[in-house]
mmCIF file of C-alpha atoms in Angstrom:
data_model
loop_
_atom_site.group_PDB
_atom_site.id
_atom_site.type_symbol
_atom_site.label_atom_id
_atom_site.label_comp_id
_atom_site.label_asym_id
_atom_site.label_seq_id
_atom_site.Cartn_x
_atom_site.Cartn_y
_atom_site.Cartn_z
ATOM 1 C CA UNK B 1164 60.381 121.335 195.838
ATOM 2 C CA UNK B 1165 61.896 118.723 197.879
ATOM 3 C CA UNK B 1166 65.863 117.927 198.549
ATOM 4 C CA UNK B 1167 65.838 114.580 198.985
ATOM 5 C CA UNK B 1168 69.375 113.456 200.878
ATOM 6 C CA UNK B 1169 71.042 110.653 198.877
ATOM 7 C CA UNK B 1170 73.627 108.196 200.549
ATOM 8 C CA UNK B 1171 75.258 105.674 198.825
ATOM 9 C CA UNK B 1172 75.143 102.132 198.319
ATOM 10 C CA UNK B 1173 78.710 100.367 198.826
ATOM 11 C CA UNK B 1174 79.601 98.113 195.430
ATOM 12 C CA UNK B 1175 76.826 99.817 192.756
ATOM 13 C CA UNK B 1176 75.780 103.976 193.546
ATOM 14 C CA UNK B 1177 73.413 104.178 191.813
ATOM 15 C CA UNK B 1178 74.144 108.070 190.148
ATOM 16 C CA UNK B 1179 76.779 106.950 188.170
ATOM 17 C CA UNK B 1180 75.409 103.399 187.410
ATOM 18 C CA UNK B 1181 71.589 106.152 186.193
ATOM 19 C CA UNK B 1182 74.412 108.033 184.315
ATOM 20 C CA UNK B 1183 76.251 105.169 182.430
ATOM 21 C CA UNK B 1184 72.398 104.133 181.484
ATOM 22 C CA UNK B 1185 71.365 107.361 180.021
ATOM 23 C CA UNK B 1186 74.051 107.787 178.443
ATOM 24 C CA UNK B 1187 73.601 104.782 177.262
ATOM 25 C CA UNK B 1188 69.790 105.477 176.045
ATOM 26 C CA UNK B 1189 70.905 108.756 174.779
ATOM 27 C CA UNK B 1190 72.837 106.925 172.508
ATOM 28 C CA UNK B 1191 70.075 104.832 171.147
ATOM 29 C CA UNK B 1192 68.297 107.891 170.972
ATOM 30 C CA UNK B 1193 64.435 105.559 171.711
ATOM 31 C CA UNK B 1194 63.380 105.122 174.889
ATOM 32 C CA UNK B 1195 62.969 101.235 174.889
ATOM 33 C CA UNK B 1196 62.608 98.716 176.983
ATOM 34 C CA UNK B 1197 64.973 97.060 175.679
ATOM 35 C CA UNK B 1198 67.407 99.587 175.667
ATOM 36 C CA UNK B 1199 67.185 100.633 179.211
ATOM 37 C CA UNK B 1200 67.313 97.277 180.529
ATOM 38 C CA UNK B 1201 70.441 96.775 178.264
ATOM 39 C CA UNK B 1202 71.951 99.577 179.055
ATOM 40 C CA UNK B 1203 71.367 99.336 183.129
ATOM 41 C CA UNK B 1204 73.111 95.073 182.274
ATOM 42 C CA UNK B 1205 75.864 97.170 180.298
ATOM 43 C CA UNK B 1206 76.383 99.751 183.532
ATOM 44 C CA UNK B 1207 76.418 97.715 186.489
ATOM 45 C CA UNK B 1208 78.827 95.554 184.373
ATOM 46 C CA UNK B 1209 81.004 98.709 183.525
ATOM 47 C CA UNK B 1210 81.097 99.960 186.669
ATOM 48 C CA UNK B 1211 81.765 96.682 188.358
ATOM 49 C CA UNK B 1212 84.969 95.706 186.994
ATOM 50 C CA UNK B 1213 86.346 99.685 186.740
ATOM 51 C CA UNK B 1214 85.405 101.062 190.094
ATOM 52 C CA UNK B 1215 85.683 104.947 190.845
ATOM 53 C CA UNK B 1216 87.175 106.051 194.069
ATOM 54 C CA UNK B 1217 84.313 107.283 196.294
ATOM 55 C CA UNK B 1218 84.668 111.329 196.235
ATOM 56 C CA UNK B 1219 82.905 111.254 198.684
ATOM 57 C CA UNK B 1220 79.055 113.785 197.789
ATOM 58 C CA UNK B 1221 77.068 112.610 200.840
ATOM 59 C CA UNK B 1222 76.243 116.409 199.877
ATOM 60 C CA UNK B 1223 72.561 117.911 198.675
ATOM 61 C CA UNK B 1224 71.972 119.147 196.133
ATOM 62 C CA UNK B 1225 69.757 122.344 196.452
ATOM 63 C CA UNK B 1226 67.388 123.478 193.421
ATOM 64 C CA UNK B 1227 67.343 127.327 193.572
ATOM 65 C CA UNK B 1228 71.326 127.089 193.988
ATOM 66 C CA UNK B 1229 71.954 125.287 191.424
ATOM 67 C CA UNK B 1230 69.604 127.748 189.376
ATOM 68 C CA UNK B 1231 72.233 130.369 190.501
ATOM 69 C CA UNK B 1232 75.551 128.410 189.084
ATOM 70 C CA UNK B 1233 73.802 127.509 185.998
ATOM 71 C CA UNK B 1234 72.349 131.007 185.331
ATOM 72 C CA UNK B 1235 75.427 132.795 186.506
ATOM 73 C CA UNK B 1236 78.043 129.595 184.661
ATOM 74 C CA UNK B 1237 76.144 129.844 180.528
ATOM 75 C CA UNK B 1238 76.304 133.812 181.125
ATOM 76 C CA UNK B 1239 79.669 133.009 182.057
ATOM 77 C CA UNK B 1240 80.794 131.314 179.311
ATOM 78 C CA UNK B 1241 78.716 133.339 176.668
ATOM 79 C CA UNK B 1242 80.507 137.001 178.206
ATOM 80 C CA UNK B 1243 84.430 134.850 178.175
ATOM 81 C CA UNK B 1244 84.110 133.713 175.213
ATOM 82 C CA UNK B 1245 82.953 136.835 173.638
ATOM 83 C CA UNK B 1246 85.978 138.172 175.377
ATOM 84 C CA UNK B 1247 88.432 135.720 174.139
ATOM 85 C CA UNK B 1248 87.596 135.828 170.733
ATOM 86 C CA UNK B 1249 87.627 139.778 170.511
ATOM 87 C CA UNK B 1250 92.052 139.095 172.331
ATOM 88 C CA UNK B 1251 92.609 136.439 169.404
ATOM 89 C CA UNK B 1252 91.118 138.385 166.304
ATOM 90 C CA UNK B 1253 91.374 142.437 168.100
ATOM 91 C CA UNK B 1254 94.825 144.094 166.092
ATOM 92 C CA UNK B 1255 97.655 144.230 168.943
ATOM 93 C CA UNK B 1256 99.522 142.996 171.110
ATOM 94 C CA UNK B 1257 97.625 140.584 173.588
ATOM 95 C CA UNK B 1258 97.535 142.031 177.098
ATOM 96 C CA UNK B 1259 99.971 141.054 180.014
ATOM 97 C CA UNK B 1260 98.815 138.336 181.672
ATOM 98 C CA UNK B 1261 99.176 136.306 185.450
ATOM 99 C CA UNK B 1262 99.616 133.528 187.423
ATOM 100 C CA UNK B 1263 97.292 133.635 190.319
ATOM 101 C CA UNK B 1264 97.050 131.958 193.675
ATOM 102 C CA UNK B 1265 93.667 132.300 195.475
ATOM 103 C CA UNK B 1266 93.669 130.739 198.704
ATOM 104 C CA UNK B 1267 89.933 128.401 198.360
ATOM 105 C CA UNK B 1268 87.533 127.834 202.059
ATOM 106 C CA UNK B 1269 86.193 124.109 201.555
ATOM 107 C CA UNK B 1270 88.012 120.913 202.407
ATOM 108 C CA UNK B 1271 85.915 118.447 200.163
ATOM 109 C CA UNK B 1272 88.162 117.404 196.868
ATOM 110 C CA UNK B 1273 85.127 117.251 195.536
ATOM 111 C CA UNK B 1274 84.124 120.953 195.745
ATOM 112 C CA UNK B 1275 87.314 122.456 194.948
ATOM 113 C CA UNK B 1276 87.460 120.272 191.000
ATOM 114 C CA UNK B 1277 83.629 122.020 190.630
ATOM 115 C CA UNK B 1278 84.927 125.435 191.299
ATOM 116 C CA UNK B 1279 87.978 124.637 189.529
ATOM 117 C CA UNK B 1280 86.839 122.803 186.532
ATOM 118 C CA UNK B 1281 83.721 125.611 186.148
ATOM 119 C CA UNK B 1282 86.881 127.751 186.527
ATOM 120 C CA UNK B 1283 88.563 126.903 183.507
ATOM 121 C CA UNK B 1284 84.274 127.901 181.431
ATOM 122 C CA UNK B 1285 84.539 131.581 182.877
ATOM 123 C CA UNK B 1286 86.352 135.028 182.177
ATOM 124 C CA UNK B 1287 89.994 135.013 181.793
ATOM 125 C CA UNK B 1288 91.542 132.122 183.912
ATOM 126 C CA UNK B 1289 92.262 128.523 183.048
ATOM 127 C CA UNK B 1290 93.701 126.503 186.654
ATOM 128 C CA UNK B 1291 96.805 124.903 186.136
ATOM 129 C CA UNK B 1292 97.589 123.678 189.591
ATOM 130 C CA UNK B 1293 95.334 122.984 192.819
ATOM 131 C CA UNK B 1294 97.140 121.844 195.814
ATOM 132 C CA UNK B 1295 94.526 120.312 197.819
ATOM 133 C CA UNK B 1296 96.200 120.047 201.012
ATOM 134 C CA UNK B 1297 96.713 123.561 201.089
ATOM 135 C CA UNK B 1298 93.049 123.719 198.795
ATOM 136 C CA UNK B 1299 95.261 127.044 197.303
ATOM 137 C CA UNK B 1300 94.372 127.064 192.684
ATOM 138 C CA UNK B 1301 96.543 128.944 191.015
ATOM 139 C CA UNK B 1302 95.254 130.107 187.813
ATOM 140 C CA UNK B 1303 96.763 131.574 184.595
ATOM 141 C CA UNK B 1304 94.698 135.257 183.519
ATOM 142 C CA UNK B 1305 94.729 136.216 180.558
ATOM 143 C CA UNK B 1306 93.959 139.805 181.228
ATOM 144 C CA UNK B 1307 96.109 141.190 184.211
ATOM 145 C CA UNK B 1308 98.584 143.534 183.747
ATOM 146 C CA UNK B 1309 98.000 145.212 187.953
ATOM 147 C CA UNK B 1310 97.493 144.437 191.399
ATOM 148 C CA UNK B 1311 93.843 145.099 190.993
ATOM 149 C CA UNK B 1312 92.806 143.381 188.175
ATOM 150 C CA UNK B 1313 94.413 140.300 190.185
ATOM 151 C CA UNK B 1314 92.756 141.100 193.080
ATOM 152 C CA UNK B 1315 89.185 141.372 191.670
ATOM 153 C CA UNK B 1316 89.883 137.478 189.623
ATOM 154 C CA UNK B 1317 90.498 136.330 193.712
ATOM 155 C CA UNK B 1318 86.976 137.854 194.214
ATOM 156 C CA UNK B 1319 85.698 136.227 191.339
ATOM 157 C CA UNK B 1320 86.684 133.093 192.333
ATOM 158 C CA UNK B 1321 85.486 132.806 195.679
ATOM 159 C CA UNK B 1322 81.902 134.078 194.596
ATOM 160 C CA UNK B 1323 82.416 130.971 192.025
ATOM 161 C CA UNK B 1324 83.588 128.146 194.452
ATOM 162 C CA UNK B 1325 80.418 130.097 197.131
ATOM 163 C CA UNK B 1326 77.522 129.183 194.518
ATOM 164 C CA UNK B 1327 79.194 125.491 194.090
ATOM 165 C CA UNK B 1328 79.081 125.535 197.483
ATOM 166 C CA UNK B 1329 75.512 126.744 197.805
ATOM 167 C CA UNK B 1330 73.940 124.390 195.154
ATOM 168 C CA UNK B 1331 75.480 120.795 195.795
ATOM 169 C CA UNK B 1332 77.610 121.290 199.183
ATOM 170 C CA UNK B 1333 76.473 119.465 202.990
ATOM 171 C CA UNK B 1334 75.073 122.428 205.890
ATOM 172 C CA UNK B 1335 78.968 122.415 207.118
ATOM 173 C CA UNK B 1336 80.594 123.440 203.797
ATOM 174 C CA UNK B 1337 78.152 126.594 203.529
ATOM 175 C CA UNK B 1338 80.235 127.028 207.195
ATOM 176 C CA UNK B 1339 83.353 127.135 206.183
ATOM 177 C CA UNK B 1340 81.888 130.023 203.388
ATOM 178 C CA UNK B 1341 82.012 132.584 206.443
ATOM 179 C CA UNK B 1342 85.617 131.572 206.948
ATOM 180 C CA UNK B 1343 88.430 135.048 205.598
ATOM 181 C CA UNK B 1344 90.078 133.580 203.278
ATOM 182 C CA UNK B 1345 91.360 134.974 199.564
ATOM 183 C CA UNK B 1346 95.484 135.595 199.061
ATOM 184 C CA UNK B 1347 97.309 131.605 199.768
ATOM 185 C CA UNK Q 1065 57.180 133.282 156.617
ATOM 186 C CA UNK Q 1066 56.391 129.653 158.292
ATOM 187 C CA UNK Q 1067 57.217 128.383 161.585
ATOM 188 C CA UNK Q 1068 59.537 126.054 159.655
ATOM 189 C CA UNK Q 1069 61.423 128.492 157.932
ATOM 190 C CA UNK Q 1070 61.920 130.365 160.669
ATOM 191 C CA UNK Q 1071 63.050 127.586 162.494
ATOM 192 C CA UNK Q 1072 65.454 127.403 159.754
ATOM 193 C CA UNK Q 1073 66.967 131.010 159.956
ATOM 194 C CA UNK Q 1074 66.866 130.774 163.777
ATOM 195 C CA UNK Q 1075 69.456 127.529 162.223
ATOM 196 C CA UNK Q 1076 71.164 129.441 160.590
ATOM 197 C CA UNK Q 1077 71.926 131.857 162.999
ATOM 198 C CA UNK Q 1078 73.769 129.259 165.669
ATOM 199 C CA UNK Q 1079 75.294 127.410 163.101
ATOM 200 C CA UNK Q 1080 77.133 130.979 161.876
ATOM 201 C CA UNK Q 1081 77.628 132.047 165.109
ATOM 202 C CA UNK Q 1082 79.171 128.610 166.447
ATOM 203 C CA UNK Q 1083 81.667 128.619 163.629
ATOM 204 C CA UNK Q 1084 82.839 132.738 163.959
ATOM 205 C CA UNK Q 1085 83.996 132.179 167.152
ATOM 206 C CA UNK Q 1086 85.099 128.374 166.703
ATOM 207 C CA UNK Q 1087 87.413 130.980 163.811
ATOM 208 C CA UNK Q 1088 88.063 132.917 166.235
ATOM 209 C CA UNK Q 1089 89.518 130.672 168.874
ATOM 210 C CA UNK Q 1090 91.911 128.812 166.124
ATOM 211 C CA UNK Q 1091 92.719 132.385 165.296
ATOM 212 C CA UNK Q 1092 93.594 132.645 169.479
ATOM 213 C CA UNK Q 1093 96.003 129.410 168.975
ATOM 214 C CA UNK Q 1094 97.960 130.511 166.423
ATOM 215 C CA UNK Q 1095 98.763 134.391 167.604
ATOM 216 C CA UNK Q 1096 98.669 133.993 171.891
ATOM 217 C CA UNK Q 1097 101.713 133.909 173.001
ATOM 218 C CA UNK Q 1098 102.470 130.834 175.071
ATOM 219 C CA UNK Q 1099 101.285 127.678 175.650
ATOM 220 C CA UNK Q 1100 98.769 128.632 178.185
ATOM 221 C CA UNK Q 1101 97.543 131.458 176.748
ATOM 222 C CA UNK Q 1102 96.384 129.030 173.517
ATOM 223 C CA UNK Q 1103 94.666 127.424 176.385
ATOM 224 C CA UNK Q 1104 92.214 130.108 176.473
ATOM 225 C CA UNK Q 1105 90.816 130.172 173.061
ATOM 226 C CA UNK Q 1106 91.498 126.170 172.661
ATOM 227 C CA UNK Q 1107 88.523 126.500 175.751
ATOM 228 C CA UNK Q 1108 86.470 128.695 175.988
ATOM 229 C CA UNK Q 1109 85.659 130.062 172.413
ATOM 230 C CA UNK Q 1110 86.140 127.096 171.561
ATOM 231 C CA UNK Q 1111 83.895 125.564 173.662
ATOM 232 C CA UNK Q 1112 81.488 128.187 172.613
ATOM 233 C CA UNK Q 1113 81.712 127.421 169.198
ATOM 234 C CA UNK Q 1114 80.097 124.018 169.996
ATOM 235 C CA UNK Q 1115 77.211 123.712 171.700
ATOM 236 C CA UNK Q 1116 76.417 126.633 169.783
ATOM 237 C CA UNK Q 1117 76.821 124.200 166.231
ATOM 238 C CA UNK Q 1118 75.021 121.337 168.381
ATOM 239 C CA UNK Q 1119 72.357 123.771 169.399
ATOM 240 C CA UNK Q 1120 71.928 124.912 164.993
ATOM 241 C CA UNK Q 1121 72.248 121.049 164.232
ATOM 242 C CA UNK Q 1122 69.482 119.958 167.250
ATOM 243 C CA UNK Q 1123 66.399 123.074 166.209
ATOM 244 C CA UNK Q 1124 67.379 122.185 162.138
ATOM 245 C CA UNK Q 1125 66.807 118.318 162.882
ATOM 246 C CA UNK Q 1126 64.009 118.960 164.686
ATOM 247 C CA UNK Q 1127 62.851 115.302 165.404
ATOM 248 C CA UNK Q 1128 65.084 113.138 165.039
ATOM 249 C CA UNK Q 1129 66.585 110.388 167.104
ATOM 250 C CA UNK Q 1130 69.842 111.705 166.539
ATOM 251 C CA UNK Q 1131 68.526 114.120 168.581
ATOM 252 C CA UNK Q 1132 69.844 112.769 171.886
ATOM 253 C CA UNK Q 1133 73.459 112.596 170.784
ATOM 254 C CA UNK Q 1134 73.807 116.241 170.499
ATOM 255 C CA UNK Q 1135 73.472 117.023 173.351
ATOM 256 C CA UNK Q 1136 75.550 114.512 174.520
ATOM 257 C CA UNK Q 1137 77.746 115.724 172.765
ATOM 258 C CA UNK Q 1138 77.490 119.363 174.075
ATOM 259 C CA UNK Q 1139 78.233 118.043 178.616
ATOM 260 C CA UNK Q 1140 80.868 115.347 177.457
ATOM 261 C CA UNK Q 1141 82.405 118.884 175.567
ATOM 262 C CA UNK Q 1142 81.934 120.730 179.055
ATOM 263 C CA UNK Q 1143 82.884 118.465 181.113
ATOM 264 C CA UNK Q 1144 86.654 116.925 179.186
ATOM 265 C CA UNK Q 1145 87.139 120.519 178.170
ATOM 266 C CA UNK Q 1146 88.177 122.613 181.516
ATOM 267 C CA UNK Q 1147 90.952 119.143 182.482
ATOM 268 C CA UNK Q 1148 92.419 118.542 179.409
ATOM 269 C CA UNK Q 1149 93.001 122.569 179.524
ATOM 270 C CA UNK Q 1150 94.107 122.317 182.749
ATOM 271 C CA UNK Q 1151 96.833 119.204 181.832
ATOM 272 C CA UNK Q 1152 98.210 120.800 178.808
ATOM 273 C CA UNK Q 1153 98.104 124.804 180.933
ATOM 274 C CA UNK Q 1154 99.741 122.072 183.907
ATOM 275 C CA UNK Q 1155 102.903 120.515 181.813
ATOM 276 C CA UNK Q 1156 103.682 123.946 180.023
ATOM 277 C CA UNK Q 1157 104.209 125.540 182.960
ATOM 278 C CA UNK Q 1158 106.498 122.352 184.271
ATOM 279 C CA UNK Q 1159 108.432 122.991 181.474
ATOM 280 C CA UNK Q 1160 108.545 126.197 181.427
ATOM 281 C CA UNK Q 1161 106.792 127.473 177.856
ATOM 282 C CA UNK Q 1162 106.173 131.135 179.586
ATOM 283 C CA UNK Q 1163 106.719 133.737 178.704
ATOM 284 C CA UNK Q 1164 107.785 135.450 181.979
ATOM 285 C CA UNK Q 1165 108.455 139.202 179.926
ATOM 286 C CA UNK Q 1166 104.875 138.813 179.687
ATOM 287 C CA UNK Q 1167 103.639 138.208 183.229
ATOM 288 C CA UNK Q 1168 102.219 140.672 185.491
ATOM 289 C CA UNK Q 1169 103.243 138.418 188.751
ATOM 290 C CA UNK Q 1170 103.859 134.797 188.889
ATOM 291 C CA UNK Q 1171 102.954 133.542 192.607
ATOM 292 C CA UNK Q 1172 102.638 130.409 191.320
ATOM 293 C CA UNK Q 1173 107.205 130.507 190.686
ATOM 294 C CA UNK Q 1174 107.426 131.909 195.299
ATOM 295 C CA UNK Q 1175 109.582 134.810 195.919
ATOM 296 C CA UNK Q 1176 113.232 132.602 195.490
ATOM 297 C CA UNK Q 1177 112.753 131.594 191.389
ATOM 298 C CA UNK Q 1178 116.116 132.227 189.253
ATOM 299 C CA UNK Q 1179 114.819 133.884 185.868
#
């Protein structure tokens, strides 16, 4: 499968237009011509009246990277759900938590956002603060009673970031993965 | 056992496990010690619970036009749950609804925090 490079034109963006049209058609449930045309028209009106800031994607979707990311994500989601559910119902006190700072390597706000979003749904953490200027992410880790688990969490975040960048990052974002990072 | 029966059993299993996770999530919201911990319960098991319930409903409905709406509901759940958890967690932290005695380290507070 080839990976076409998508350049978005100014004004009406193709990807949000197609996404909104898809949502509209899915809500109606049938792929009739009328639904698609109405969806396109409505999406265009919405995008023109409520313009969104350009997030500067300009990246390249790598099918293999995306597959690896989604696979890990689903496995992590199931694992973390069971872990949190068990912590909730088991007898006794809750584990000691930590608020951990992790310095990310990518500079793109989109990649940092995607990393933070995915991180909230995978084992043990929710993001409470994201400082884009210093590329630092602060997360609450539910079960982190010692320094070893804090370090393990940092490594886990950096691995997740690497998977996000390999899935949708630009070549220059990939190059940034090589620079040393970790503790903020 | 016909295919329909097998699918019904699968749907029931998905719906039940989803409901169990949602129940565990609500127990977590009640039992965890502070806002930040509660948001863990309100995101992970809750999201997977809803996804399993939607999958169960999709298997049960099979070829109804409403199937796509279930897909959309699941997709929006995945996109919006982390955002609301982030915002509530951030507000909770900033308004000091954090049990500091239950934290091992707090790298957001900095070295010269007073409490």
